[in-house]
mmCIF file of C-alpha atoms in Angstrom:
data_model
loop_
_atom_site.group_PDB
_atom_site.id
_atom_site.type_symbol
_atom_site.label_atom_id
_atom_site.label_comp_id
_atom_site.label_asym_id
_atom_site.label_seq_id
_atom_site.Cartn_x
_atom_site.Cartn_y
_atom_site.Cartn_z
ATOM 1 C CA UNK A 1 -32.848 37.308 18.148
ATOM 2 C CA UNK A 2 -31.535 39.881 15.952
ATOM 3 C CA UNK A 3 -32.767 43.432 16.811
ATOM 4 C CA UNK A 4 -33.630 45.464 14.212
ATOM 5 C CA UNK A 5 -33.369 49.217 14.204
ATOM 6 C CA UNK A 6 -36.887 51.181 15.737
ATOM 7 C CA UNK A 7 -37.370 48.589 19.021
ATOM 8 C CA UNK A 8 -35.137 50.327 21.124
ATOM 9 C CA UNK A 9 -34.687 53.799 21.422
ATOM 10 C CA UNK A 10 -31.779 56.348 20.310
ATOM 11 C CA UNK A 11 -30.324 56.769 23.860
ATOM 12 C CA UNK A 12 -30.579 53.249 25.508
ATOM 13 C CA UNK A 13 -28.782 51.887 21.530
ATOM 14 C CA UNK A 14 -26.451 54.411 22.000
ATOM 15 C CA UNK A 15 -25.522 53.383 25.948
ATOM 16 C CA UNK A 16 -25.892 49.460 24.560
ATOM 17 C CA UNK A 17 -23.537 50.596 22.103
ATOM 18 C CA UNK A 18 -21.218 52.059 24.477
ATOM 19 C CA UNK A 19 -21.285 49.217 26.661
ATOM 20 C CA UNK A 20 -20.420 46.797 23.480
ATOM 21 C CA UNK A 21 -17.645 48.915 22.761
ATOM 22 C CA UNK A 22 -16.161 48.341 26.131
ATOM 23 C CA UNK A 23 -16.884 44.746 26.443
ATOM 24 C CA UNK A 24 -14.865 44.368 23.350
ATOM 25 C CA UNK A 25 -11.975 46.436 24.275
ATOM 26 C CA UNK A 26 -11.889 44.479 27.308
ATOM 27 C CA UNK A 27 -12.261 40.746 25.371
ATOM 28 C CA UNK A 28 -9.735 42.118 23.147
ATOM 29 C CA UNK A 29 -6.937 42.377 26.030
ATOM 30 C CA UNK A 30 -7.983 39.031 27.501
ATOM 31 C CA UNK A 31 -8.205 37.384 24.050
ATOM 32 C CA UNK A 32 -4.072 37.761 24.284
ATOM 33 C CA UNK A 33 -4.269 35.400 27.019
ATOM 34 C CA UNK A 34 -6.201 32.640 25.294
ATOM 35 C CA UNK A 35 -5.024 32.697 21.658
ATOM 36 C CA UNK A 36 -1.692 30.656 20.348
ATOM 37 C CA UNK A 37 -0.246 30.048 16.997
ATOM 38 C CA UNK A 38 -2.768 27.329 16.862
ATOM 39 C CA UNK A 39 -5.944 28.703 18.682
ATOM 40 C CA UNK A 40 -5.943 32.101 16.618
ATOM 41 C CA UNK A 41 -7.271 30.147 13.128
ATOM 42 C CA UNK A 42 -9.531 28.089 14.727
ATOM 43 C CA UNK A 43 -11.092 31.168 16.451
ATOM 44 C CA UNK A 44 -12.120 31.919 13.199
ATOM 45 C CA UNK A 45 -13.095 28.708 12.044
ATOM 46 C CA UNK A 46 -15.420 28.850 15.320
ATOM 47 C CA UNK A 47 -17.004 32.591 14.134
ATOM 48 C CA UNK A 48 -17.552 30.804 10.387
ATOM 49 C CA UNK A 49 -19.249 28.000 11.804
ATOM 50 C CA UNK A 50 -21.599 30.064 14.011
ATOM 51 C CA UNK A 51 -22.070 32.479 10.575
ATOM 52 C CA UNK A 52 -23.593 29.176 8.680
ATOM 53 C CA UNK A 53 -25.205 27.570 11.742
ATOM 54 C CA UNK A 54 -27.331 30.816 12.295
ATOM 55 C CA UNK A 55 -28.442 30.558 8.800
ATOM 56 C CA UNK A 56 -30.429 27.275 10.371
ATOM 57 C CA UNK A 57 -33.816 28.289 11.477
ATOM 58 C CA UNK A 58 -35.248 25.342 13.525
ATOM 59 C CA UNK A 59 -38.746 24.977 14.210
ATOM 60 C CA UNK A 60 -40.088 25.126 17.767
ATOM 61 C CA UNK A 61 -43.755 25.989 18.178
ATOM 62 C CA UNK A 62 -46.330 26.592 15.304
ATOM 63 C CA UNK A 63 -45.111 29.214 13.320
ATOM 64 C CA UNK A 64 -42.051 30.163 15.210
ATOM 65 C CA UNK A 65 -38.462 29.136 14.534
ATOM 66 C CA UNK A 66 -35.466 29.878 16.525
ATOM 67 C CA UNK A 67 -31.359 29.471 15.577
ATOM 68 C CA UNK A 68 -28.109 29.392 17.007
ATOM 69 C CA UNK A 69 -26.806 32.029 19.194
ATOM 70 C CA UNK A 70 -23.287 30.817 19.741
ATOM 71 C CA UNK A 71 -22.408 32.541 22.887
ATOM 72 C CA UNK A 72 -21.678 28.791 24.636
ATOM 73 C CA UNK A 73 -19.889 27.206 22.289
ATOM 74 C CA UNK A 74 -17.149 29.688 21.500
ATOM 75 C CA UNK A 75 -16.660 30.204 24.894
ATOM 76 C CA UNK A 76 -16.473 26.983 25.559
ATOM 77 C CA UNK A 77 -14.275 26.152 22.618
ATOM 78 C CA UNK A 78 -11.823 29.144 22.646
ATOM 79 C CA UNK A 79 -12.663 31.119 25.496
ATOM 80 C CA UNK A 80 -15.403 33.790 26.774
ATOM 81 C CA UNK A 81 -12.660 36.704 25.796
ATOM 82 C CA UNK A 82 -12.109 35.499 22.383
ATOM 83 C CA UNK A 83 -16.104 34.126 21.996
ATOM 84 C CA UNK A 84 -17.072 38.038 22.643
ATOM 85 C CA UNK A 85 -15.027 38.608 19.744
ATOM 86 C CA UNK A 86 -16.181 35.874 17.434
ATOM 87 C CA UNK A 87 -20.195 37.055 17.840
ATOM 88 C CA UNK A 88 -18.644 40.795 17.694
ATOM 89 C CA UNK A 89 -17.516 39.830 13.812
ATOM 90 C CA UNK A 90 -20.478 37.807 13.055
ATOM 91 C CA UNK A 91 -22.920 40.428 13.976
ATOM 92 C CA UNK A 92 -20.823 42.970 12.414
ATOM 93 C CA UNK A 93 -20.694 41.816 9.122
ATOM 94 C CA UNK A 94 -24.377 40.315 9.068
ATOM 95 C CA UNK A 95 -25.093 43.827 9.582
ATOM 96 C CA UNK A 96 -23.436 45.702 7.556
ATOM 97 C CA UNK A 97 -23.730 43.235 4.374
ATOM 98 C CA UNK A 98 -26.959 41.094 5.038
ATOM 99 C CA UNK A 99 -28.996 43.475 6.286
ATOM 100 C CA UNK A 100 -29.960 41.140 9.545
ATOM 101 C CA UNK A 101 -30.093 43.268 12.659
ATOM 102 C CA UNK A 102 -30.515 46.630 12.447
ATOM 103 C CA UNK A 103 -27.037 49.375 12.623
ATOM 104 C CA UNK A 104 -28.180 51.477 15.388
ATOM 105 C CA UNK A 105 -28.967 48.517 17.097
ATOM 106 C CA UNK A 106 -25.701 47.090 16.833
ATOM 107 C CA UNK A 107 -24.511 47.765 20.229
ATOM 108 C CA UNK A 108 -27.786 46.061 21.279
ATOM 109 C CA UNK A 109 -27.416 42.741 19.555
ATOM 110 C CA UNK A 110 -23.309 42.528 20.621
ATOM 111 C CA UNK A 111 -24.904 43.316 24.335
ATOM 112 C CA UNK A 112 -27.240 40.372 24.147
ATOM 113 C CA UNK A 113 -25.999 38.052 21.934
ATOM 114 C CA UNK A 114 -22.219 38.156 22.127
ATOM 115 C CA UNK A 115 -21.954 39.075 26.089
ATOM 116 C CA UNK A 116 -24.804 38.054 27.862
ATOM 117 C CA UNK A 117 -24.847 34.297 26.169
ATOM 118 C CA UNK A 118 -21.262 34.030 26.481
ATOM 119 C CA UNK A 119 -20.807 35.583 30.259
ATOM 120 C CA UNK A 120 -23.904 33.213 31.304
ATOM 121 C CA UNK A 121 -23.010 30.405 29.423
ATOM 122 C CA UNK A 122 -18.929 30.732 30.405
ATOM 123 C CA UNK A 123 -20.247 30.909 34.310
ATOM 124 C CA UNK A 124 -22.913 28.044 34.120
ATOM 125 C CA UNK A 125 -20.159 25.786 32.247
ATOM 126 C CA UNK A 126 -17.444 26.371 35.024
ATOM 127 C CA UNK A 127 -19.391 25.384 37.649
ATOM 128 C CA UNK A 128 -21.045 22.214 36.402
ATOM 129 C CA UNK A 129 -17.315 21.276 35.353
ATOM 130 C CA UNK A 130 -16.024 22.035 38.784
ATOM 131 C CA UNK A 131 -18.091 19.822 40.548
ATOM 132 C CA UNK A 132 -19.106 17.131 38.199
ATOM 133 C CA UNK A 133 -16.973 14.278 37.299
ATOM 134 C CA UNK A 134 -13.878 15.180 34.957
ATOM 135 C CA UNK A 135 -14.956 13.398 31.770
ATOM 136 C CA UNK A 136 -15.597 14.085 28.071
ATOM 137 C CA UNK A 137 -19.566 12.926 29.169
ATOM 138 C CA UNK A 138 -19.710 15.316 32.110
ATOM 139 C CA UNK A 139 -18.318 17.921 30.193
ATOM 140 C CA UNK A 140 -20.678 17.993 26.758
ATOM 141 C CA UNK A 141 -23.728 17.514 29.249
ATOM 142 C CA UNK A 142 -22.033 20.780 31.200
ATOM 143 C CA UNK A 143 -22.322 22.508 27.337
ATOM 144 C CA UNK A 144 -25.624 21.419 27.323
ATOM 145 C CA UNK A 145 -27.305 22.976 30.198
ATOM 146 C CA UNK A 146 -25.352 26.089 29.748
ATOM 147 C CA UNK A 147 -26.275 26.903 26.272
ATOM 148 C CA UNK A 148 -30.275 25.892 26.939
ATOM 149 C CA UNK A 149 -29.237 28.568 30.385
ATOM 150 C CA UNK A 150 -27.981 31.363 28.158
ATOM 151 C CA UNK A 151 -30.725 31.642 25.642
ATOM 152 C CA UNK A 152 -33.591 32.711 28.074
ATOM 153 C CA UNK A 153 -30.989 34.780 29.675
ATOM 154 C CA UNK A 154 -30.626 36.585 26.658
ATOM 155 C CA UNK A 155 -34.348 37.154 25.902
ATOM 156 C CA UNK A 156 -34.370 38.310 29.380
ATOM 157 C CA UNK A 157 -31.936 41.147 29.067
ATOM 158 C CA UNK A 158 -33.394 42.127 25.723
ATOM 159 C CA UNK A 159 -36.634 42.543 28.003
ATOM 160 C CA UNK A 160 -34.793 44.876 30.717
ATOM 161 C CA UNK A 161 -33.159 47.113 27.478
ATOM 162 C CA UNK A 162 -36.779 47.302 26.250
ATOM 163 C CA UNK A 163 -38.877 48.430 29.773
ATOM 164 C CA UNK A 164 -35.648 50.845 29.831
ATOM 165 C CA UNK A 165 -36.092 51.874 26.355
ATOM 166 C CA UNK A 166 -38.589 50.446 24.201
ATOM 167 C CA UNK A 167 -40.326 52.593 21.525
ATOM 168 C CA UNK A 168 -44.005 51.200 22.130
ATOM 169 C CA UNK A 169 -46.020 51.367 25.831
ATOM 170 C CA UNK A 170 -47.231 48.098 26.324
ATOM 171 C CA UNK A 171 -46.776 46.054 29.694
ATOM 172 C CA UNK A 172 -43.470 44.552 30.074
ATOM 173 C CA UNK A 173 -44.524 41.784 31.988
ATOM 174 C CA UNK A 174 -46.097 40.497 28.662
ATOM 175 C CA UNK A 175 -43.125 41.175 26.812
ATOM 176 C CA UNK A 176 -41.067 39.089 29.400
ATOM 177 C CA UNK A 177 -42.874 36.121 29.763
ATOM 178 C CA UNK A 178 -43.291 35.584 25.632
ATOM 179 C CA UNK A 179 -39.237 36.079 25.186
ATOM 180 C CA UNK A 180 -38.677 34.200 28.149
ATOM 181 C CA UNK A 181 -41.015 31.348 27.294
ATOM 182 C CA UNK A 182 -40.303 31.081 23.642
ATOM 183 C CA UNK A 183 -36.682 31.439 23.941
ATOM 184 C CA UNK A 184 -36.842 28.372 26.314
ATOM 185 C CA UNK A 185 -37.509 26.439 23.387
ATOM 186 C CA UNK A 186 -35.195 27.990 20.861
ATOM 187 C CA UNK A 187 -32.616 27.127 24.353
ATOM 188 C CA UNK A 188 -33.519 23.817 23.919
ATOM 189 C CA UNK A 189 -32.538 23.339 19.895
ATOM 190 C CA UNK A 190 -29.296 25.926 21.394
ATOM 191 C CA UNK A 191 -28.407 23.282 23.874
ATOM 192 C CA UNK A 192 -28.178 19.917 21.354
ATOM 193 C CA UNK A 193 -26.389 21.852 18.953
ATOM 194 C CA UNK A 194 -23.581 23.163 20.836
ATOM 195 C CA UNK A 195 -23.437 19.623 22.935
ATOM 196 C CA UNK A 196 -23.157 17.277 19.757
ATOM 197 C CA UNK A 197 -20.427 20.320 18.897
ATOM 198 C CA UNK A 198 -18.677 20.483 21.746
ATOM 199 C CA UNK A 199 -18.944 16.618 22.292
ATOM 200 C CA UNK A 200 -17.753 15.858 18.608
ATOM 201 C CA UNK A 201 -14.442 18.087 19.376
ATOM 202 C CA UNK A 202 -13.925 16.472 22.503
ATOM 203 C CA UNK A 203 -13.858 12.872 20.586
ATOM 204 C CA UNK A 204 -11.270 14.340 18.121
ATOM 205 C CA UNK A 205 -9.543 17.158 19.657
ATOM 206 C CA UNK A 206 -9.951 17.527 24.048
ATOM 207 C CA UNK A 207 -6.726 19.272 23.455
ATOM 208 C CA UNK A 208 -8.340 22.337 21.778
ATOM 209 C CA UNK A 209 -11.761 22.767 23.765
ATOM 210 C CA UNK A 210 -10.500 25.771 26.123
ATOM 211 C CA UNK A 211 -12.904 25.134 28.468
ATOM 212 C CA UNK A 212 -11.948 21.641 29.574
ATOM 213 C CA UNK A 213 -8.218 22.071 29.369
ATOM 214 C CA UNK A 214 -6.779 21.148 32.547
ATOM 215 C CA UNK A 215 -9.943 19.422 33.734
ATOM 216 C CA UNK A 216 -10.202 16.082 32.364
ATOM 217 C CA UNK A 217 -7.405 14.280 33.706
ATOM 218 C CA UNK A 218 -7.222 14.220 37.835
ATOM 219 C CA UNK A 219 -4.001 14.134 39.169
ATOM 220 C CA UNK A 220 -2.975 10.506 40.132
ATOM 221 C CA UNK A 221 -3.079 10.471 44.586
ATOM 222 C CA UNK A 222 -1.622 8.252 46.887
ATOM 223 C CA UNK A 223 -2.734 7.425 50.582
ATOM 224 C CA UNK A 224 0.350 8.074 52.990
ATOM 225 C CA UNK A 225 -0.823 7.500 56.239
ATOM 226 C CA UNK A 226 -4.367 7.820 55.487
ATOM 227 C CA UNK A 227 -4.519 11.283 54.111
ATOM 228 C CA UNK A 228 -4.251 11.773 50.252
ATOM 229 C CA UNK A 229 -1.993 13.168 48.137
ATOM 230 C CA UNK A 230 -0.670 14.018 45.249
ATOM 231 C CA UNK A 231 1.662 11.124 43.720
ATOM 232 C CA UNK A 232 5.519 12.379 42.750
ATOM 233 C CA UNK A 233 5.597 12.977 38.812
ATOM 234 C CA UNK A 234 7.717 9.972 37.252
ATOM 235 C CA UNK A 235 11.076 10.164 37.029
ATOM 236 C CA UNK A 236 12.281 7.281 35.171
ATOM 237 C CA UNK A 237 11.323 5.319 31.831
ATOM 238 C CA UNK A 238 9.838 8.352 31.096
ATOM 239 C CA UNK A 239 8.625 9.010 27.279
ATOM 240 C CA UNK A 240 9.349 12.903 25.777
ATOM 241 C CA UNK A 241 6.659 14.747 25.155
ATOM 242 C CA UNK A 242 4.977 14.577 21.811
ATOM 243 C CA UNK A 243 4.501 17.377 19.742
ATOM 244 C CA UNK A 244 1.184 19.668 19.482
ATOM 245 C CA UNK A 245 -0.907 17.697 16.672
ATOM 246 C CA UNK A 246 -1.251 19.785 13.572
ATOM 247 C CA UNK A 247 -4.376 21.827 13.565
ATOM 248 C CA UNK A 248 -4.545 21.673 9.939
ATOM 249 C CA UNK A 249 -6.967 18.565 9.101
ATOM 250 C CA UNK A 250 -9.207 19.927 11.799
ATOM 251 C CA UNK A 251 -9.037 23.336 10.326
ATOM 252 C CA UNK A 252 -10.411 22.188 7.045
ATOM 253 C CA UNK A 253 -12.870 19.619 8.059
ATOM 254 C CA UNK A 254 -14.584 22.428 9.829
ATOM 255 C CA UNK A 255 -14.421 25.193 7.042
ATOM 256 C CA UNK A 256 -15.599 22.342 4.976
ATOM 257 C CA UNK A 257 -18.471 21.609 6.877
ATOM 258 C CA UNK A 258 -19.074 25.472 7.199
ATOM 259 C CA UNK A 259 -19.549 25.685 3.851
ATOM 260 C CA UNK A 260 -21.797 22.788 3.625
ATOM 261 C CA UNK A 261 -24.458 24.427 6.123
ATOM 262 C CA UNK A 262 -24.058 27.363 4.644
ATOM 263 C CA UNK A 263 -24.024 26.776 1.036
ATOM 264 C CA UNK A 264 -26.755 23.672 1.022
ATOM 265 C CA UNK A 265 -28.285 23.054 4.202
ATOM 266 C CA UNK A 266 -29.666 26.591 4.587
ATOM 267 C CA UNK A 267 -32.455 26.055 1.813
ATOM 268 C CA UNK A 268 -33.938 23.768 3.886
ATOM 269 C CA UNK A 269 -34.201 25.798 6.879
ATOM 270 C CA UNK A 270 -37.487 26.999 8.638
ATOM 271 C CA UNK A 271 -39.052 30.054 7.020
ATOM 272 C CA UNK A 272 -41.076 30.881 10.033
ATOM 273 C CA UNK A 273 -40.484 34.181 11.614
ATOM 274 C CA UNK A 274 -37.508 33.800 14.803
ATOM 275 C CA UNK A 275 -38.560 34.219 18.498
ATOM 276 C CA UNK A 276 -38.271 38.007 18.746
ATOM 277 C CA UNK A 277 -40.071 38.342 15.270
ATOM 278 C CA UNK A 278 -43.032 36.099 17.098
ATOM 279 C CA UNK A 279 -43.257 38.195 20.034
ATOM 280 C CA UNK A 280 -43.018 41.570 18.112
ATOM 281 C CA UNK A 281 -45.804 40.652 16.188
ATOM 282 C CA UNK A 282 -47.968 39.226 18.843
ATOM 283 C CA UNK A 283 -47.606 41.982 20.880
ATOM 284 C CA UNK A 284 -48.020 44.584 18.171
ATOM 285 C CA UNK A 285 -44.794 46.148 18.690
ATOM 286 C CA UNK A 286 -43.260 45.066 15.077
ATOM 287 C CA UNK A 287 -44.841 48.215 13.431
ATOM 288 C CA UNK A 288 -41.777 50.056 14.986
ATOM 289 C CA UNK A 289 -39.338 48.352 12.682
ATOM 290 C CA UNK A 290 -37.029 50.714 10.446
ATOM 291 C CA UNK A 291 -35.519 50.259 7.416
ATOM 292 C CA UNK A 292 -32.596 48.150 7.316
ATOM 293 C CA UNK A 293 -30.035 51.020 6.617
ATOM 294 C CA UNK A 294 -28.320 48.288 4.463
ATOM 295 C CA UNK A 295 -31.167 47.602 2.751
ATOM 296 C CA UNK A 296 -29.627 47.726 -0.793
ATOM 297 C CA UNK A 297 -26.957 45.545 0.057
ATOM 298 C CA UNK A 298 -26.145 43.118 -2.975
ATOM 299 C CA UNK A 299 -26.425 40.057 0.217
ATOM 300 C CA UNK A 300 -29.641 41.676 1.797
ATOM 301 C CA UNK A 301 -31.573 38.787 3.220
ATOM 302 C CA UNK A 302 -28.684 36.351 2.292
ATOM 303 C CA UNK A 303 -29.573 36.130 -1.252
ATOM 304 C CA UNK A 304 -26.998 37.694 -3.703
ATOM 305 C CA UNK A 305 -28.506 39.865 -6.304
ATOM 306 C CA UNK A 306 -29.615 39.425 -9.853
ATOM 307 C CA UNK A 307 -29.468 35.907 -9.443
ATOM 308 C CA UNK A 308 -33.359 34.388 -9.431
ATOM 309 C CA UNK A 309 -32.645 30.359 -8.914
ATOM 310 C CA UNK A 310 -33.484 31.166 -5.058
ATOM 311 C CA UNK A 311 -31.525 27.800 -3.748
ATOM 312 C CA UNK A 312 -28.323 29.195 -5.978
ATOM 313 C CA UNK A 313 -28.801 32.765 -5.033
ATOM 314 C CA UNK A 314 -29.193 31.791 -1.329
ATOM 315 C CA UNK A 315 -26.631 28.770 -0.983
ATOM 316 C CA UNK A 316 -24.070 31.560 -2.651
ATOM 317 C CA UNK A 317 -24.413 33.875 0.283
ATOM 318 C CA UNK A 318 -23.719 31.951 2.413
ATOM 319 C CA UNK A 319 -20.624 31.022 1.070
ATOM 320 C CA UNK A 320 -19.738 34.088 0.589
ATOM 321 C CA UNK A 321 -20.632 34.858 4.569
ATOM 322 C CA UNK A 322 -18.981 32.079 5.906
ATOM 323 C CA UNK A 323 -15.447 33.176 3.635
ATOM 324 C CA UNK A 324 -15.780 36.723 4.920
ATOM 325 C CA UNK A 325 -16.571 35.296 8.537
ATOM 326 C CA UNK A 326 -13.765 33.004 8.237
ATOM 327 C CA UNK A 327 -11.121 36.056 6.989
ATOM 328 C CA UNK A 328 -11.638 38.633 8.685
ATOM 329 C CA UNK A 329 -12.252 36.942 11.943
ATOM 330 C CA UNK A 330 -8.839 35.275 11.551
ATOM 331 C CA UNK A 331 -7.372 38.576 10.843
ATOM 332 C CA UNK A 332 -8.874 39.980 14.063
ATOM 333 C CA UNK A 333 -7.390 37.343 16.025
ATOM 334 C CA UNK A 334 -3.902 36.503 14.359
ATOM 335 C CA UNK A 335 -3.332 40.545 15.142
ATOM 336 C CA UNK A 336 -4.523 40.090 19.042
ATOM 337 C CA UNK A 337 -1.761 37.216 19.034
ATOM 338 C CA UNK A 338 0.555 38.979 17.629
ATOM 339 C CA UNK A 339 0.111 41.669 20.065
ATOM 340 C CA UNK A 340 0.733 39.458 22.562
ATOM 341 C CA UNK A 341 4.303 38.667 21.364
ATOM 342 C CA UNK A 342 5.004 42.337 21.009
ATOM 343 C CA UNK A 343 7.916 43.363 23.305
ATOM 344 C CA UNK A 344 7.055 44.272 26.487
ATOM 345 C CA UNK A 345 3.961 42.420 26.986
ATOM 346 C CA UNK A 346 5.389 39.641 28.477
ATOM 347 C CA UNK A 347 4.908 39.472 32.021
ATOM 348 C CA UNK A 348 3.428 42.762 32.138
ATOM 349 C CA UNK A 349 7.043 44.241 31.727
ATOM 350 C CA UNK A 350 7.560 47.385 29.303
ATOM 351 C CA UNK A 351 10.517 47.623 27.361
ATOM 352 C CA UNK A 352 12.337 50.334 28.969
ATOM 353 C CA UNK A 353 11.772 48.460 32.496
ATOM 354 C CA UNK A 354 13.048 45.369 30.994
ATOM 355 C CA UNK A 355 16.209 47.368 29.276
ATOM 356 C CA UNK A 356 16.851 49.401 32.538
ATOM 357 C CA UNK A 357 17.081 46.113 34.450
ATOM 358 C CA UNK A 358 19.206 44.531 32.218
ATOM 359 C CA UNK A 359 21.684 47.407 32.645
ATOM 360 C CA UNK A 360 21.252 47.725 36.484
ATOM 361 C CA UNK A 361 22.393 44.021 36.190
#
């Protein structure tokens, strides 16, 4: 569902735009909160992997393919702060160097892709989780629901910024019900990817799914005079505490597979035009595309230039995406961590206020 430049006009891309800026400044605070020395790389291992998964197209109705939108499972696997983020990079840079959704409409596609899917998706997850049993099952079928949830909830917004400020007058209730209803589909093919994700993690890793940590495991209760509670932590024969498992293996076995998608998979992947192509074209509103302003980009259309073998050209874009993705999204977030550790930010105390206090004492 990238938007390309001409759907939606110069003052509702600019306010999208300012609301995208926002939404990021904001993610980029609470991204201190979520991100570690560990959590940091694999935040953008998760960006990567949502980079080559997008380059997927999956069938879903004749002629129409959908992909990957990502919103639920980075916020499900690092957070909805740091998720906002990870889209924020991907869209960026398949902007700016493949020429997939359009510059002006930049604000647009971070709007609906990277905060609507991830503030839906986030919400729908948390409450499944908090009611449903705490288990590994309860929680991948919790990833399911909200990523199929978060797709139509993105066509749907992309709807409201078009009856706001859409360059062609045609009814909006048309528009609506052919994003809604085809993006119900792509939710569907949204929904078993991030669930096989998110439940392949969980088999591996619980420890670093964000959105389950703290959920799986009840606390052990005891019934003292026929009212439950919670049973004194042991004190004796206790075992230390192992150390955090090295992120390492995980790390590479998911840049790996990254690559893999990107690199080979991606030739096979359905040529048919995306759900928001479909609709544009069926309801004659695709003649307002523009010109990709990146148009002449070497990547353009994730094929690098010069190079005619289309499987080679194509298989070493997205390589090249997927290291890009994968290095300047864990730049972005190894400088929010380190931000956190920055004097002062501890407990909300500033330096001077900490060094006064000290000398008071």
């Amino acid at each position: 569902m990238h938007v390309p430049d001409g759907f939606i006009d110069a003052p509702v891309s600019v306010a999208a735009g300012v609301f995208a800026v926002g939404a990021v400044a904001v993610s980029l605070r609470g991204a201190r909160r979520e991100l570690d020395e560990r959590t940091a790389p694999l935040a953008g291992l998760v960006a990567a992997f949502i980079f080559a998964v997008q380059m997927l197209n999956f069938p879903v109705a004749a002629g129409t393919s959908g992909h990957l939108m990502g919103g639920a499972l980075a916020a499900i696997l690092v957070g909805p702060y740091t998720a906002v983020l990870c889209l924020s990079v991907v869209l960026l840079l398949q902007g700016i160097f493949f020429a997939d959704g359009g510059l002006t409409a930049l604000g647009v596609n971070i709007t609906v892709m990277g905060v609507v899917t991830v503030v839906v998706a986030y919400g729908v997850f948390r409450l499944l989780t908090g009611f449903l049993p705490r288990s590994r099952r309860s929680a991948t079928v919790s990833a399911f629901v909200a990523a199929l949830v978060s797709v139509p909830a993105a066509a749907a917004a992309f709807t409201l910024l078009y009856w706001i400020g859409g360059t062609t007058d045609i009814p909006i209730s048309k528009v609506f019900t052919a994003m809604v209803g085809v993006h119900v589909l792509i939710g569907i093919g949204e929904a078993v990817i991030t669930a096989l994700t998110v439940g392949a993690v969980l088999a591996v890793r619980p420890d670093l799914v964000h959105g389950v940590q703290g959920t799986l495991a009840a606390p052990l209760k005891l019934r003292v005079d026929g009212e439950l509670v919670d049973a004194p932590a042991a004190t004796r024969d206790t075992e230390p505490v192992p150390a955090r498992r090295s992120t390492r293996g995980f790390w590479i076995t998911g840049l790996v597979s990254a690559f893999l998608l990107a690199g080979f998979v991606s030739f096979y992947a359905s040529a048919n035009p995306d759900g928001l192509e479909r609709v544009a074209s069926d309801q004659g509103f695709d003649e307002k595309v523009e010109e990709h302003g990146a148009a002449d980009s070497p990547l353009a259309d994730y094929g690098v230039g010069d190079i005619e073998n289309a499987r080679l050209s194509g298989g070493l874009a997205g390589v090249i995406g997927v290291s890009a993705t994968v290095v300047v999204g864990t730049g972005v977030f190894w400088v929010v961590r380190r931000r956190k550790e920055e004097p002062g930010d501890e407990a909300g105390q500033a330096p001077r206020d900490r060094d006064r206090d000290q000398e008071n004492a």
